[in-house]
Structures are given as structure tokens and as C-alpha cells.
PDB file of C-alpha atoms in Angstrom:
ATOM      1  CA  UNK A   1      -3.022 -10.754  -6.583  1.00 78.00           C
ATOM      2  CA  UNK A   2      -0.077  -8.826  -7.182  1.00 85.00           C
ATOM      3  CA  UNK A   3       3.114  -9.972  -8.679  1.00 93.00           C
ATOM      4  CA  UNK A   4       5.078  -7.412  -6.222  1.00 94.00           C
ATOM      5  CA  UNK A   5       3.466  -6.583  -2.888  1.00 93.00           C
ATOM      6  CA  UNK A   6       5.058  -3.676  -1.015  1.00 91.00           C
ATOM      7  CA  UNK A   7       3.929  -4.899   3.150  1.00 93.00           C
ATOM      8  CA  UNK A   8       2.941  -1.637   4.894  1.00 92.00           C
ATOM      9  CA  UNK A   9       2.387  -3.081   8.763  1.00 93.00           C
ATOM     10  CA  UNK A  10       3.808   0.127  11.144  1.00 92.00           C
ATOM     11  CA  UNK A  11       1.666   2.801  11.055  1.00 88.00           C
ATOM     12  CA  UNK A  12       4.188   5.052   9.006  1.00 93.00           C
ATOM     13  CA  UNK A  13       4.128   2.901   6.009  1.00 91.00           C
ATOM     14  CA  UNK A  14       0.399   2.696   6.453  1.00 87.00           C
ATOM     15  CA  UNK A  15      -0.407   5.822   6.674  1.00 88.00           C
ATOM     16  CA  UNK A  16       2.036   7.083   3.511  1.00 91.00           C
ATOM     17  CA  UNK A  17       0.484   4.670   1.307  1.00 86.00           C
ATOM     18  CA  UNK A  18       1.165   5.942  -2.292  1.00 88.00           C
ATOM     19  CA  UNK A  19       2.007   9.480  -1.118  1.00 91.00           C
ATOM     20  CA  UNK A  20       4.420  10.693  -3.305  1.00 90.00           C
ATOM     21  CA  UNK A  21       4.209   7.712  -5.715  1.00 88.00           C
ATOM     22  CA  UNK A  22       2.137   8.460  -9.435  1.00 91.00           C
ATOM     23  CA  UNK A  23       0.572   4.755  -9.206  1.00 88.00           C
ATOM     24  CA  UNK A  24       1.792   1.455  -8.720  1.00 88.00           C
ATOM     25  CA  UNK A  25       3.060  -0.092 -11.983  1.00 90.00           C
ATOM     26  CA  UNK A  26       1.025  -2.958 -13.576  1.00 93.00           C
ATOM     27  CA  UNK A  27       1.708  -5.984 -11.290  1.00 93.00           C
ATOM     28  CA  UNK A  28       2.363  -4.031  -8.076  1.00 94.00           C
ATOM     29  CA  UNK A  29       0.122  -4.076  -5.137  1.00 92.00           C
ATOM     30  CA  UNK A  30       0.387  -2.579  -1.614  1.00 91.00           C
ATOM     31  CA  UNK A  31      -0.805  -5.317   1.215  1.00 90.00           C
ATOM     32  CA  UNK A  32      -2.128  -2.786   4.192  1.00 87.00           C
ATOM     33  CA  UNK A  33      -1.821  -5.106   7.343  1.00 88.00           C
ATOM     34  CA  UNK A  34      -3.827  -4.628   9.663  1.00 85.00           C
ATOM     35  CA  UNK A  35      -6.454  -2.120   7.691  1.00 78.00           C
ATOM     36  CA  UNK A  36      -9.659  -1.714   9.624  1.00 79.00           C
ATOM     37  CA  UNK A  37     -10.593   1.507   6.914  1.00 76.00           C
ATOM     38  CA  UNK A  38      -9.332   2.491   3.888  1.00 72.00           C
ATOM     39  CA  UNK A  39      -9.899   6.072   2.213  1.00 71.00           C
ATOM     40  CA  UNK A  40      -9.624   6.619  -1.694  1.00 67.00           C
TER      41      UNK A  40
END
């Protein structure tokens, strides 16, 4: 669970993901909706 969550529910926001970010601060997360697969 995360304290603050970015909702990525459009094709563009899901594709962008963490691009351009150094990471997520403690307690933050990204919810990919829908997400049939995730590549890291």
C-alpha cells in the first residue's frame, strides 16, 4: 500500500510510468490500471 498514489489509467500515463523521474519517494506509488503486464 502507498500513502500517495499516482493513478496511471490512460495509455499515455501508463507508457510514461517512471520515465523522467529519479524514483518514487518513500510512501508513494503508481497504480497502472489496467495492466496486463509490467516490464522493469
